[in-house]
């Protein structure tokens, strides 16, 4: 998937969990573990290694927790 689409998807998940009680980064990370296939998570981690530009703070922290 394109990096732009991946960032958009991760940020949409983060936007939802940012409005929920609790630790949004952990909830985003749990969602990514449960619903993103391993290749998608690997792509996100590679994107994080290259700087993670454009990810919301909770999505960025969630990627670090994967």
Coordinates of C-alpha atoms in Angstrom, one line a residue, residues 7-62:
X7 CA -0.6 7.1 7.2
X8 CA -4.2 8.1 6.5
X9 CA -5.5 4.7 7.8
X10 CA -3.3 4.9 10.9
X11 CA -4.3 8.4 11.6
X12 CA -8.0 7.6 11.2
X13 CA -7.6 4.8 13.8
X14 CA -5.7 7.3 16.1
X15 CA -8.4 9.9 15.7
X16 CA -11.0 7.5 16.9
X17 CA -9.0 6.3 19.9
X18 CA -7.9 9.8 20.8
X19 CA -11.5 10.5 21.7
X20 CA -11.9 7.4 23.9
X21 CA -10.9 7.1 27.6
X22 CA -7.6 5.4 28.4
X23 CA -4.2 5.3 26.7
X24 CA -4.9 6.0 23.0
X25 CA -1.5 4.8 21.8
X26 CA -2.0 1.4 23.4
X27 CA -5.4 1.1 22.0
X28 CA -4.2 2.0 18.5
X29 CA -1.3 -0.5 18.9
X30 CA -3.8 -3.2 20.0
X31 CA -6.0 -2.4 17.0
X32 CA -3.0 -2.6 14.6
X33 CA -2.0 -6.0 16.2
X34 CA -5.5 -7.4 15.9
X35 CA -6.5 -6.1 12.4
X36 CA -3.5 -5.2 10.3
X37 CA -1.8 -8.1 8.7
X38 CA 1.9 -8.6 9.4
X39 CA 3.0 -7.1 6.1
X40 CA 1.1 -3.9 6.9
X41 CA 2.6 -3.7 10.4
X42 CA 6.1 -4.3 8.9
X43 CA 5.5 -1.5 6.4
X44 CA 4.4 0.8 9.2
X45 CA 7.6 0.0 11.2
X46 CA 9.8 0.6 8.2
X47 CA 8.0 4.0 7.7
X48 CA 8.6 4.8 11.4
X49 CA 12.4 4.0 10.8
X50 CA 12.4 6.6 8.0
X51 CA 11.0 9.2 10.3
X52 CA 7.2 8.6 10.5
X53 CA 6.4 11.9 8.9
X54 CA 2.6 12.7 9.0
X55 CA 1.6 10.3 11.7
X56 CA -0.5 11.7 14.6
X57 CA 1.3 11.5 17.9
X58 CA -0.8 8.6 19.2
X59 CA -0.3 6.7 15.9
X60 CA 3.5 7.3 16.1
X61 CA 3.7 6.1 19.7
X62 CA 1.5 3.1 18.8

